[in-house]
Amino acid sequence: MASDQENSQDANAPDDTSEKEITRGITIMKSIIRDRDKAVTYNVNWNADNQLIGSNAAKLASYIGTLVRMHIPITATRWSNKELGSAKDKIWTEILRSFNIEDTTIRKKYILQLAGKRHRGWRTFLTNKYLKDKEIFFVEYDPEYPVKYAIFITEEEWVAFVAQRRDENFKKVSATNRERASNPTYAYKKGRLGYARLEEKILDETKSDATSLPPHVLWKEARVGKDGTVRDDVQHIYDECETLSQSISTAEDQENRSVLSRALNVLEYPGRVRGKGHGCTPTSLYKNPRRRNPSNQEVMETLQALQAQVLQLQKDNERYRCMEKCSSQLKETSEKASIDCQNKFPEGISSCQLYLSSPTYRLVGKGKVHNTSGDLLHHRPLLDGHLKVSVDVVLDKDALLPIPDIVSETTLLRDAIGSFVAWPLDLIFIDDETPTKPASKDKGILRHNESVASQKEVFAQGSQQLSQKIGSRQKNKRDLPVTSLPKKGAFVPRYQISLETLVDSSDMATAGAIRLLDMEEDIFGYSCTETIGKEDLEHIFRHQELGVGVIHTYIRFLYDNFMRGNDQLSNRFRFVSSSLVNKALICREPDSCREYLVKRFMASSTNNLYLWPYNSGCHWLLLAIDPLKEVVYFLNSIDGEWTNYPDMKQLVDTSIKVFRSQRQARVPRTKSSNITWIKVQCPLQRNGIDCGYFVMRFMREIINMNQIEIPITYFDEYKCAHYTRLQLEQIKEELCQYFIVKRLISI
């Protein structure tokens, strides 16, 4: 910029310019005029963001400054003044005579905007040179006419210009701007190079194939001094941008504030992109047109188009339903038989077992069947011969859904935990039913039968007493059973026996009965209600795989019996809801999972350990997260690695980085992108169904030790290779006792 260069060289000139002439001559770019007369023109280049680059970019910028001095009067206060239209056209015409530039609107707009900057710089130079003293304050005497620039400025223009600059309103604005610019927080250190040519230089030096660099990268490089050092505050802003760029989408970056503006915590000016320099706009950077409010006519046209699409979708849906009905495996069953089959299920919500018939007839999961009239699945009618079921427990991790969920693009049963799917009627059995394998199906072993041996092993101690109590009902069912004397050394699950008798004596003995357990806001960060069904209790009695309802009930037990009223524990340990963050939701709604975790982490400013029972689809494990120290403890009872759960790990890492950004934490550069993951050598299970019980005991022991940091080799007080049956039975006894004390089951 010619004016800027003159600024830097003329700033140290003495006050009396009439006595001593400035040694440097006036920049009028005579070489360009001579080359133009010889029909010699210059080529210029543009980058991907439509910014001026290349070897002739500086020459064109200086020539623009010369043309501005010649054609635009210094008394012009507003560059957008329509009276300057003819002068601007003259500048554009002169530039086209010497430089090879496309005569397009976008190029002309860029050049004239650059000319406007040169004009403001020219007026500022004259003000600082002739109207202010060394301390940059306005002088009281009348400044002399600058004879040196007589070819650009007439005496009348000079008098009018001095009067404009001595206006009190202008002096106030000038003082405000001078104070704001006197000590910039992050000083630009590249002189006349500019962001566009700086980007070109970096790409050339690194021999990169990229066409552009992110704004925060250029912003950082523009603040590196000649010695190559980077200030700590500049590096911190850069690291903050790197973190935010992993969690903010391009659309969010465009529509709201850029990553750089967020890190600097400043507002963004419209029509420009911070860190990219002159000429780069949100439109050119994101390649999207600027949005505008549609007219009423456009709204009506869009509405009519949508209505037509809805009608077409309804027709397609009817055609799809007819095709499915014809090709369904249940086509041998008439519509009347389907209705009769549906009527065999109790109305409302019932606990059920889910079977598949291919490649073998087997039990694959458990859940609840919803038999209600007019029930919809994802706002669509159910296919004939199917009912809506909610999946609670998966017994076969490789089982496929009989009908893939096209809304969430889910095909595996394990990914549907906590959500609704359609299931064929003849493969749904109420818990009280005994399914029989059709003779025409291939031979297969039921998962239910496979687990009998393990169940007998688990209940070898005390099973005789349990069967006696269940078999011989007391005459007065309102009285709790009196346990017979056990054998010496045998463990008797007293509370399990009592609770099972209560269940059999209450309405919970019928399928579909449920109990509601209120979860107050302090537990998960929001108030909710947990549903406990008969099948949840059966899982405890029979030592089967546990659903999220049982895990959350035990969390409520820990909160009520250990943390409530104990400020030290309640301020140190917190829980993460498995209903809001699990594998299925991470795949379908990662943004909502991240928002919940970040909000949970922001709930406290002190060190907390967040206990999160994570369900991977067919296995429970425990994460203990310290977001302030950015440490994640990984407790897995099957000795697996966290790398086996990439979606879960990515969610935790991103949530911690967003939490770091929101609390404006300063993190060393060496750790800016690293979250510490620690695999704890915890006790390991020896079968395929104990993971839920292990997770509950892990949480109990962590809270009982009252330590934020978990040793890699686990706590010495609880160190062992495997939990014994008695240790797991103690957890179940605590659960059953809690059900009884809370009077969740009453006769």
XYZ file of C-alpha atoms in Angstrom:
747
model
C 0.000 0.000 0.000
C 1.620 3.213 -1.123
C -0.074 5.302 1.497
C 0.909 2.942 4.286
C 4.527 2.979 3.175
C 4.486 6.758 3.080
C 2.941 6.672 6.549
C 5.844 4.673 7.926
C 8.531 6.798 6.264
C 6.967 10.226 6.864
C 6.026 9.648 10.497
C 9.455 10.788 11.749
C 9.574 14.004 9.659
C 10.008 17.344 11.516
C 7.032 19.558 12.205
C 8.080 22.392 9.866
C 7.738 20.748 6.478
C 8.000 24.061 4.606
C 11.649 24.576 5.606
C 12.881 21.016 4.889
C 11.545 19.013 1.948
C 10.903 15.283 2.264
C 13.635 13.390 0.452
C 11.350 10.777 -1.080
C 9.506 11.744 -4.222
C 5.841 11.333 -5.023
C 4.682 7.856 -5.993
C 2.997 8.121 -9.400
C 4.139 4.761 -10.874
C 5.714 6.211 -14.049
C 6.963 2.758 -15.055
C 3.405 1.530 -15.452
C 2.554 4.525 -17.642
C 5.587 3.891 -19.851
C 4.753 0.191 -20.194
C 1.154 1.041 -20.995
C 2.282 3.307 -23.826
C 4.283 0.346 -25.166
C 1.143 -1.891 -24.937
C 2.736 -3.893 -22.106
C 0.288 -5.221 -19.521
C 0.740 -7.137 -16.277
C -0.833 -10.426 -15.275
C -2.308 -10.803 -11.799
C -3.362 -13.928 -9.930
C -6.219 -14.711 -7.563
C -6.433 -17.367 -4.866
C -9.324 -19.713 -4.067
C -10.942 -17.010 -1.905
C -10.858 -14.417 -4.741
C -8.015 -12.442 -3.169
C -5.211 -10.734 -5.073
C -1.889 -12.637 -4.978
C 1.192 -13.133 -7.154
C 4.268 -11.121 -8.064
C 2.308 -8.136 -9.437
C -0.103 -7.847 -6.500
C 1.989 -5.232 -4.662
C 2.489 -3.219 -7.863
C -1.252 -3.134 -8.497
C -1.938 -2.091 -4.903
C 0.490 0.836 -5.181
C -0.935 1.866 -8.540
C -4.435 1.905 -7.060
C -3.160 4.327 -4.414
C -1.787 6.651 -7.112
C -5.073 6.615 -9.038
C -7.024 7.390 -5.871
C -4.868 10.471 -5.202
C -5.385 11.667 -8.754
C -9.137 11.141 -9.145
C -10.723 11.236 -5.669
C -10.727 14.556 -3.738
C -9.531 14.462 -0.149
C -12.754 16.167 0.921
C -14.798 13.050 0.058
C -15.851 11.730 3.481
C -17.911 8.724 2.380
C -16.599 6.271 -0.187
C -20.145 5.091 -0.895
C -21.168 8.591 -2.078
C -22.855 8.266 -5.481
C -21.125 11.473 -6.656
C -17.878 9.493 -6.787
C -19.321 7.036 -9.326
C -17.669 8.567 -12.396
C -14.292 8.832 -10.620
C -14.487 5.178 -9.579
C -15.275 4.130 -13.137
C -12.234 6.122 -14.298
C -10.023 4.260 -11.794
C -11.368 0.906 -12.958
C -10.810 1.801 -16.618
C -7.207 2.892 -15.973
C -6.464 -0.352 -14.153
C -7.867 -2.467 -16.983
C -5.521 -0.678 -19.421
C -2.412 -1.852 -17.543
C -3.433 -5.078 -15.782
C -5.006 -8.220 -17.187
C -8.118 -8.509 -14.976
C -11.485 -9.960 -15.928
C -13.999 -7.167 -16.382
C -16.517 -8.738 -14.011
C -18.604 -7.410 -11.152
C -16.758 -9.426 -8.511
C -13.326 -8.203 -9.691
C -14.453 -4.589 -9.960
C -15.984 -4.721 -6.499
C -12.734 -6.071 -5.025
C -10.581 -3.411 -6.719
C -12.849 -0.508 -5.748
C -13.080 -1.706 -2.145
C -9.287 -1.765 -2.093
C -9.299 1.757 -3.568
C -11.564 2.863 -0.726
C -9.016 1.591 1.789
C -6.264 3.511 -0.011
C -8.363 6.684 0.098
C -8.900 6.379 3.854
C -5.196 5.721 4.334
C -4.325 8.794 2.219
C -6.545 11.079 4.312
C -5.146 9.594 7.537
C -1.585 10.165 6.327
C -2.283 13.856 5.583
C -3.910 14.305 8.990
C -1.055 12.754 10.945
C 1.593 14.506 8.839
C 0.289 18.067 8.744
C -2.444 18.467 11.377
C -0.905 16.700 14.394
C 2.258 17.084 16.475
C 4.721 14.403 17.581
C 2.384 13.273 20.372
C -0.330 12.776 17.736
C -2.479 15.623 19.045
C -4.118 18.216 16.790
C -2.111 21.467 16.492
C -3.726 24.810 17.253
C -2.113 26.843 14.449
C -3.242 26.740 10.814
C -1.193 24.182 8.900
C 0.503 25.279 5.711
C -0.605 24.055 2.333
C 1.414 20.891 1.379
C 3.097 22.129 -1.793
C 4.653 18.733 -2.428
C 1.227 17.208 -3.201
C -0.042 20.129 -5.258
C -0.656 17.825 -8.237
C -3.204 15.948 -6.125
C -4.659 18.666 -3.860
C -5.892 22.154 -4.658
C -5.692 24.945 -2.077
C -9.490 25.087 -1.824
C -9.637 21.358 -1.156
C -6.949 21.708 1.511
C -8.855 24.434 3.384
C -12.045 22.361 3.333
C -10.145 19.252 4.429
C -8.570 21.067 7.425
C -12.009 22.335 8.480
C -13.406 18.796 8.363
C -10.594 17.418 10.494
C -10.891 20.173 13.112
C -14.551 19.431 13.701
C -15.114 18.486 17.364
C -17.113 15.375 16.511
C -14.300 14.125 14.292
C -11.743 14.800 17.050
C -13.728 12.653 19.502
C -13.958 9.794 17.034
C -10.263 10.134 16.236
C -9.289 10.039 19.907
C -11.407 6.936 20.498
C -9.928 5.116 17.513
C -6.390 6.166 18.459
C -6.794 4.782 21.964
C -8.262 1.525 20.686
C -5.472 0.997 18.163
C -2.593 2.196 20.342
C -1.995 -1.113 22.117
C -3.512 -4.091 20.247
C -3.807 -7.305 22.234
C -2.549 -9.452 19.368
C -0.390 -7.240 17.143
C -0.127 -7.955 13.398
C 3.567 -8.328 12.471
C 3.706 -8.863 8.709
C 3.742 -5.259 7.460
C 2.361 -4.840 3.911
C 2.385 -8.567 3.181
C -1.290 -9.087 4.002
C -3.122 -12.326 4.760
C -3.544 -13.398 1.131
C 0.141 -13.135 0.216
C 1.104 -14.608 3.599
C -1.032 -17.627 2.772
C 0.601 -17.854 -0.647
C 4.056 -17.717 0.947
C 3.267 -20.478 3.455
C 1.813 -22.769 0.788
C 4.846 -22.217 -1.444
C 7.340 -22.861 1.358
C 5.601 -26.018 2.533
C 4.917 -27.170 -1.053
C 1.400 -28.026 0.028
C -1.295 -29.198 -2.377
C -3.919 -27.257 -0.401
C -5.520 -24.211 -1.992
C -6.181 -22.338 1.262
C -5.510 -22.427 4.997
C -7.965 -22.126 7.916
C -8.385 -18.567 9.220
C -6.944 -19.347 12.666
C -3.753 -20.750 11.088
C -3.187 -17.537 9.115
C -4.084 -15.446 12.167
C -1.380 -17.157 14.197
C 1.303 -16.909 11.475
C 0.532 -13.199 11.013
C 1.536 -12.633 14.643
C 4.889 -14.398 14.513
C 7.801 -11.956 14.748
C 11.037 -11.972 12.791
C 12.694 -14.175 15.412
C 10.055 -16.866 14.826
C 8.769 -16.960 18.418
C 5.081 -17.302 19.211
C 3.643 -15.559 22.252
C 1.883 -17.765 24.781
C -1.432 -15.924 24.473
C -1.373 -16.270 20.678
C -0.600 -19.996 20.973
C -3.442 -20.401 23.470
C -5.949 -18.876 21.028
C -4.651 -21.167 18.271
C -5.001 -24.264 20.491
C -8.512 -23.163 21.434
C -9.414 -22.928 17.744
C -8.055 -26.403 17.097
C -10.270 -27.775 19.851
C -13.396 -25.926 18.712
C -12.903 -26.948 15.093
C -13.440 -30.591 16.125
C -16.847 -29.941 17.658
C -18.366 -27.176 15.497
C -19.715 -28.015 12.064
C -19.056 -25.883 8.977
C -22.697 -24.807 8.872
C -22.583 -23.724 12.522
C -19.301 -21.896 11.846
C -20.878 -20.033 8.934
C -24.257 -19.184 10.442
C -23.107 -18.061 13.871
C -19.505 -17.068 14.619
C -16.293 -18.452 13.210
C -14.005 -20.633 15.305
C -11.510 -17.764 15.573
C -14.161 -15.280 16.734
C -15.348 -17.749 19.370
C -11.824 -18.297 20.686
C -11.163 -14.540 20.799
C -14.624 -13.995 22.330
C -15.363 -11.065 19.998
C -18.214 -10.242 17.645
C -17.778 -10.825 13.925
C -18.242 -8.012 11.430
C -20.689 -8.826 8.613
C -19.271 -9.342 5.149
C -15.793 -10.419 6.199
C -13.945 -13.422 7.591
C -11.597 -12.753 10.484
C -8.053 -13.974 9.781
C -8.421 -14.094 5.960
C -7.843 -10.481 4.949
C -9.390 -8.113 2.403
C -11.699 -9.611 -0.192
C -12.589 -12.869 1.552
C -16.278 -13.006 2.515
C -18.433 -15.729 4.091
C -19.967 -16.272 0.652
C -16.629 -16.871 -1.068
C -15.222 -18.946 1.791
C -18.186 -21.270 2.360
C -19.312 -21.259 -1.283
C -22.904 -20.664 -0.180
C -25.068 -17.723 -1.257
C -26.223 -15.243 1.335
C -29.589 -16.152 2.753
C -32.512 -13.812 2.528
C -36.074 -13.940 3.766
C -38.358 -15.464 1.127
C -41.268 -13.484 -0.277
C -44.895 -14.438 0.341
C -45.149 -15.823 -3.171
C -42.079 -18.009 -2.650
C -43.504 -19.266 0.639
C -46.780 -20.254 -1.025
C -44.947 -21.992 -3.876
C -42.812 -23.924 -1.379
C -45.909 -24.891 0.606
C -47.664 -26.193 -2.506
C -44.575 -28.202 -3.472
C -44.421 -29.730 0.011
C -48.100 -30.652 -0.100
C -47.530 -32.401 -3.422
C -44.587 -34.280 -1.931
C -46.689 -35.364 1.051
C -49.413 -36.732 -1.228
C -46.820 -38.618 -3.250
C -45.232 -40.026 -0.094
C -48.626 -41.211 1.123
C -49.177 -43.025 -2.166
C -45.692 -44.544 -2.024
C -46.298 -45.615 1.577
C -49.537 -47.392 0.645
C -47.761 -49.140 -2.224
C -44.906 -50.144 0.090
C -47.306 -51.547 2.683
C -49.069 -53.629 0.040
C -45.763 -55.016 -1.223
C -44.629 -55.846 2.299
C -47.900 -57.548 3.045
C -47.556 -59.728 -0.035
C -43.896 -60.645 0.555
C -44.032 -60.989 4.331
C -43.185 -64.268 5.984
C -46.615 -64.063 7.552
C -48.507 -63.993 4.253
C -49.931 -67.460 5.049
C -51.766 -65.900 7.954
C -54.942 -64.135 7.014
C -55.926 -60.715 8.318
C -58.345 -62.314 10.752
C -55.632 -64.629 12.089
C -53.369 -61.632 12.603
C -56.037 -59.881 14.634
C -56.596 -63.003 16.721
C -52.847 -63.304 17.251
C -52.635 -59.692 18.374
C -55.474 -60.217 20.800
C -53.486 -62.876 22.640
C -51.303 -60.084 24.057
C -52.634 -58.101 27.028
C -53.557 -54.544 26.234
C -50.972 -51.992 27.244
C -47.307 -52.654 27.992
C -46.095 -56.170 28.831
C -42.678 -57.670 29.459
C -41.687 -60.023 26.688
C -39.008 -62.236 25.190
C -37.875 -61.669 21.609
C -37.050 -64.588 19.341
C -35.682 -65.019 15.830
C -36.284 -67.986 13.555
C -33.265 -67.704 11.251
C -30.657 -69.166 10.990
C -31.756 -70.966 14.173
C -34.792 -70.562 16.381
C -33.420 -68.803 19.455
C -33.991 -66.179 22.146
C -32.121 -63.000 21.200
C -33.377 -60.343 23.627
C -35.880 -59.066 26.132
C -37.993 -55.972 26.308
C -41.548 -54.691 26.451
C -44.314 -55.160 23.894
C -46.648 -52.202 23.360
C -50.084 -53.476 22.358
C -52.166 -50.332 21.989
C -54.682 -49.439 19.316
C -53.523 -46.999 16.677
C -49.900 -47.329 17.772
C -47.352 -45.852 15.364
C -43.662 -46.547 14.900
C -41.659 -43.416 14.053
C -44.899 -41.723 12.931
C -45.696 -44.587 10.548
C -48.311 -47.351 10.821
C -47.052 -50.786 11.845
C -47.011 -53.556 9.262
C -49.678 -56.231 9.570
C -48.580 -59.064 11.838
C -46.158 -56.895 13.821
C -46.167 -55.058 17.128
C -43.995 -52.297 18.538
C -41.464 -53.454 21.134
C -38.852 -51.613 23.177
C -35.515 -53.415 23.538
C -34.053 -53.600 27.058
C -31.577 -56.490 27.026
C -29.695 -58.127 24.146
C -28.718 -61.789 24.518
C -27.261 -62.312 21.057
C -24.903 -59.480 20.117
C -24.881 -60.460 16.426
C -28.661 -60.724 16.056
C -30.211 -58.749 13.199
C -33.470 -56.856 13.464
C -36.299 -58.692 11.658
C -37.194 -55.333 10.049
C -34.332 -52.786 9.848
C -35.156 -49.349 11.211
C -34.936 -47.095 8.145
C -35.293 -43.924 10.247
C -32.178 -44.477 12.371
C -30.504 -46.800 9.826
C -30.209 -49.503 12.493
C -29.835 -53.144 11.443
C -28.410 -54.826 14.582
C -30.494 -55.567 17.661
C -27.721 -54.354 19.985
C -27.912 -50.883 18.426
C -31.638 -50.662 19.192
C -31.359 -50.773 23.001
C -33.573 -48.093 24.486
C -35.503 -47.543 21.253
C -38.601 -48.972 19.533
C -38.604 -51.501 16.693
C -41.213 -53.623 14.887
C -41.250 -57.339 15.727
C -43.283 -60.226 14.212
C -46.153 -61.385 16.398
C -45.227 -65.078 16.292
C -41.726 -64.317 17.613
C -42.897 -62.348 20.684
C -43.646 -64.215 23.906
C -44.927 -62.796 27.153
C -42.583 -63.703 30.015
C -45.112 -66.138 31.501
C -45.356 -68.085 28.212
C -43.181 -71.043 27.267
C -42.203 -70.737 23.615
C -42.232 -73.867 21.499
C -40.043 -74.299 18.483
C -41.941 -74.971 15.249
C -41.204 -78.342 13.710
C -40.379 -76.819 10.327
C -37.565 -74.660 11.708
C -33.909 -75.661 11.743
C -32.601 -77.198 14.906
C -31.160 -74.729 17.339
C -30.424 -74.348 21.020
C -32.358 -71.735 22.940
C -30.257 -69.137 24.706
C -32.665 -69.482 27.607
C -31.761 -73.166 27.969
C -28.053 -72.474 27.572
C -28.071 -70.283 30.660
C -29.708 -72.891 32.901
C -26.409 -74.446 33.929
C -24.899 -71.125 34.882
C -28.055 -70.191 36.771
C -27.901 -73.404 38.766
C -24.267 -72.780 39.537
C -24.930 -69.272 40.757
C -27.823 -70.332 42.949
C -26.310 -73.539 44.281
C -26.142 -71.912 47.682
C -29.561 -71.129 49.040
C -31.533 -72.328 45.995
C -33.233 -75.043 48.019
C -34.510 -72.513 50.553
C -35.699 -70.244 47.740
C -37.675 -72.987 45.980
C -39.251 -74.074 49.260
C -40.475 -70.572 49.962
C -41.860 -70.093 46.477
C -43.490 -73.552 46.418
C -45.171 -73.344 49.794
C -47.106 -70.072 49.877
C -48.042 -68.769 53.258
C -51.695 -68.698 54.015
C -51.570 -65.040 54.835
C -49.739 -63.525 51.883
C -49.435 -60.176 53.575
C -46.869 -61.571 56.006
C -43.232 -61.803 54.975
C -41.865 -65.386 54.877
C -39.993 -66.875 57.801
C -36.737 -68.252 56.434
C -35.918 -71.804 57.480
C -32.566 -72.510 59.068
C -29.898 -72.821 56.377
C -27.142 -75.340 56.278
C -23.973 -74.374 58.081
C -21.873 -72.009 55.955
C -24.520 -71.619 53.221
C -25.552 -68.152 52.058
C -29.275 -67.424 52.128
C -30.524 -64.537 49.964
C -33.021 -63.382 52.582
C -34.080 -60.120 50.936
C -34.309 -61.790 47.526
C -36.621 -64.448 48.978
C -38.741 -61.815 50.707
C -38.959 -59.626 47.635
C -39.862 -62.515 45.351
C -42.672 -63.526 47.703
C -43.917 -59.938 47.714
C -43.840 -59.847 43.933
C -45.813 -63.090 43.640
C -48.352 -61.768 46.127
C -48.862 -58.412 44.424
C -50.104 -57.180 41.084
C -46.485 -57.396 39.856
C -47.106 -61.117 39.362
C -49.101 -60.263 36.246
C -47.396 -59.420 32.982
C -47.127 -55.745 32.142
C -47.215 -54.465 35.735
C -44.646 -51.767 36.422
C -43.410 -49.542 39.236
C -42.139 -45.978 38.895
C -39.078 -44.707 40.743
C -38.519 -40.949 40.817
C -34.947 -39.849 40.030
C -34.396 -36.356 41.368
C -32.352 -33.765 39.509
C -29.199 -34.093 41.644
C -28.639 -37.670 40.467
C -28.355 -37.246 36.681
C -28.642 -33.487 36.292
C -32.314 -33.679 35.355
C -35.422 -35.063 37.003
C -36.945 -38.184 35.477
C -38.876 -41.331 36.310
C -37.388 -44.818 36.012
C -39.692 -47.681 35.039
C -39.242 -51.041 36.796
C -41.049 -54.033 35.321
C -41.497 -57.590 36.480
C -38.817 -58.785 34.077
C -36.295 -56.436 35.744
C -36.915 -58.151 39.063
C -36.785 -61.587 37.423
C -33.330 -60.725 36.069
C -32.171 -60.170 39.649
C -33.824 -63.303 41.057
C -32.458 -65.531 38.277
C -29.091 -63.783 37.971
C -29.571 -62.800 34.337
C -28.341 -59.881 32.250
C -29.428 -56.532 33.691
C -31.201 -53.683 31.949
C -30.730 -49.962 32.448
C -33.662 -49.796 34.911
C -31.863 -52.004 37.449
C -28.555 -50.143 37.042
C -30.262 -46.787 37.612
C -32.139 -48.144 40.632
C -28.853 -49.166 42.209
C -27.478 -45.669 41.490
C -30.477 -44.262 43.374
C -29.658 -46.685 46.218
C -26.042 -45.391 46.318
C -27.253 -41.793 46.310
C -29.802 -42.323 49.093
C -27.609 -44.453 51.368
C -24.149 -42.931 50.860
C -24.345 -39.458 49.347
C -27.554 -37.850 50.563
C -26.713 -35.624 53.504
C -22.974 -36.184 53.007
C -21.695 -32.995 51.371
C -18.231 -34.412 50.838
C -19.440 -37.399 48.828
C -22.250 -35.595 47.012
C -19.848 -32.833 45.932
C -17.193 -35.310 44.842
C -19.130 -37.983 42.925
C -21.761 -37.554 40.240
C -23.517 -39.865 37.796
C -24.149 -39.901 34.043
C -27.455 -41.282 32.784
C -27.167 -44.437 30.671
C -30.547 -43.613 29.155
C -29.260 -40.383 27.616
C -25.815 -41.641 26.579
C -25.482 -45.167 25.207
C -24.220 -46.792 22.033
C -27.508 -46.486 20.153
C -27.873 -42.756 20.923
C -24.201 -42.031 20.236
C -24.669 -43.442 16.720
C -28.006 -41.695 16.090
C -27.756 -38.428 18.043
C -24.077 -37.695 18.864
C -24.708 -33.960 19.260
C -27.345 -34.418 21.971
C -25.075 -36.882 23.820
C -22.201 -34.406 23.702
C -24.395 -31.532 24.877
C -25.637 -33.577 27.845
C -22.095 -34.582 28.897
C -20.779 -31.021 28.611
C -23.741 -29.668 30.565
C -23.140 -32.350 33.186
C -19.454 -31.430 33.454
C -20.322 -27.730 33.772
C -22.521 -28.447 36.796
C -19.636 -27.964 39.216
C -16.472 -25.898 39.372
C -14.683 -28.289 41.744
C -13.052 -31.632 41.032
C -15.711 -34.274 40.441
C -15.580 -37.881 39.375
C -18.461 -38.704 37.028
C -19.493 -42.364 37.115
C -20.983 -43.497 33.823
C -22.235 -47.092 33.334
C -21.868 -47.513 29.573
C -23.861 -50.104 27.618
C -22.097 -51.093 24.395
C -25.128 -53.027 23.167
C -24.581 -56.322 24.956
C -22.056 -55.467 27.662
C -21.809 -53.106 30.620
C -18.581 -51.302 31.546
C -17.812 -48.318 33.773
C -16.182 -44.991 32.943
C -15.053 -42.702 35.756
C -14.383 -39.247 34.267
C -12.518 -36.369 35.917
C -13.228 -33.545 33.402
C -11.125 -30.888 35.161
C -7.976 -33.024 35.144
C -9.050 -34.491 31.782
C -8.573 -38.060 32.991
C -10.822 -41.014 32.104
C -10.645 -44.235 34.149
C -11.700 -47.299 32.144
C -13.055 -50.273 34.144
C -13.965 -53.271 31.996
C -14.745 -56.634 33.603
C -13.829 -58.579 30.426
C -10.322 -57.118 30.107
C -11.082 -55.229 26.865
C -9.440 -52.035 25.648
C -11.142 -48.659 25.200
C -10.037 -48.763 21.559
C -12.728 -51.414 21.076
C -15.329 -48.670 21.611
C -14.249 -45.862 19.205
C -17.613 -44.057 19.184
C -17.667 -43.878 22.961
C -14.051 -42.678 23.180
C -14.532 -40.000 20.534
C -17.629 -38.710 22.342
C -15.801 -38.474 25.685
C -12.729 -36.775 24.168
C -14.805 -34.230 22.259
C -17.006 -33.483 25.284
C -13.968 -32.823 27.484
C -12.446 -30.501 24.859
C -15.698 -28.542 24.500
C -15.924 -28.380 28.308
C -12.343 -27.064 28.361
C -13.272 -24.399 25.836
C -16.445 -23.305 27.623
C -14.661 -22.830 30.925
C -11.823 -21.018 29.079
C -9.130 -23.246 30.525
C -5.496 -22.819 29.563
C -3.946 -26.144 28.624
C -0.237 -26.672 27.812
C 0.449 -27.108 24.125
C 1.801 -30.619 24.657
C -1.553 -31.698 26.146
C -3.975 -29.635 24.058
C -5.154 -32.628 22.024
C -4.511 -35.466 24.500
C -6.992 -36.788 27.037
C -5.484 -39.188 29.571
C -7.127 -42.619 29.488
C -6.229 -45.077 32.270
C -7.142 -48.747 32.139
C -7.764 -49.906 35.704
C -6.794 -53.499 36.536
C -10.160 -54.287 38.090
C -11.658 -57.722 38.931
C -12.705 -59.751 35.887
C -15.861 -61.771 35.305
C -15.761 -65.468 34.410
C -19.006 -65.760 32.459
C -21.065 -63.761 30.007
C -23.782 -62.343 32.280
C -22.060 -60.723 35.288
C -21.005 -57.400 33.709
C -23.930 -55.403 35.140
C -23.311 -56.712 38.666
C -19.590 -55.895 38.360
C -20.361 -52.316 37.293
C -22.659 -51.805 40.287
C -19.993 -53.099 42.678
C -17.325 -50.917 41.011
C -19.441 -47.820 41.686
C -20.057 -48.843 45.283
C -16.370 -49.399 45.996
C -15.272 -46.152 44.326
C -17.724 -44.122 46.410
C -16.835 -46.046 49.548
C -13.108 -45.261 49.073
C -13.957 -41.559 48.614
C -11.040 -40.907 46.244
C -11.054 -38.926 43.007
C -8.050 -40.818 41.669
C -8.437 -44.548 41.027
C -5.169 -46.545 41.230
C -4.217 -48.404 38.065
C -4.047 -51.627 40.094
C -7.410 -50.829 41.729
C -7.994 -50.169 45.436
C -5.961 -52.379 47.774
C -8.985 -52.925 50.009
C -10.912 -54.517 47.123
C -8.096 -55.936 45.029
C -8.860 -59.412 43.676
C -8.731 -61.301 40.390
C -12.445 -62.135 40.343
C -15.466 -61.301 42.451
C -16.889 -64.270 44.335
C -20.553 -65.238 44.152
C -21.001 -63.896 47.658
C -19.660 -60.465 46.638
C -22.165 -60.267 43.789
C -24.988 -61.638 45.949
C -24.331 -58.803 48.415
C -25.057 -56.292 45.652
C -28.296 -58.097 44.787
C -29.286 -58.200 48.450
C -28.786 -54.440 48.699
C -31.003 -53.948 45.657
C -33.768 -56.188 46.972
C -33.616 -54.603 50.411
C -33.918 -51.169 48.759
C -37.041 -52.272 46.873
C -38.588 -53.431 50.136
C -37.588 -50.378 52.187
C -38.853 -47.988 49.511
C -42.124 -49.992 49.437
C -41.946 -50.218 45.679
C -43.582 -53.634 45.922
C -46.578 -53.822 48.229
C -49.350 -56.380 48.617
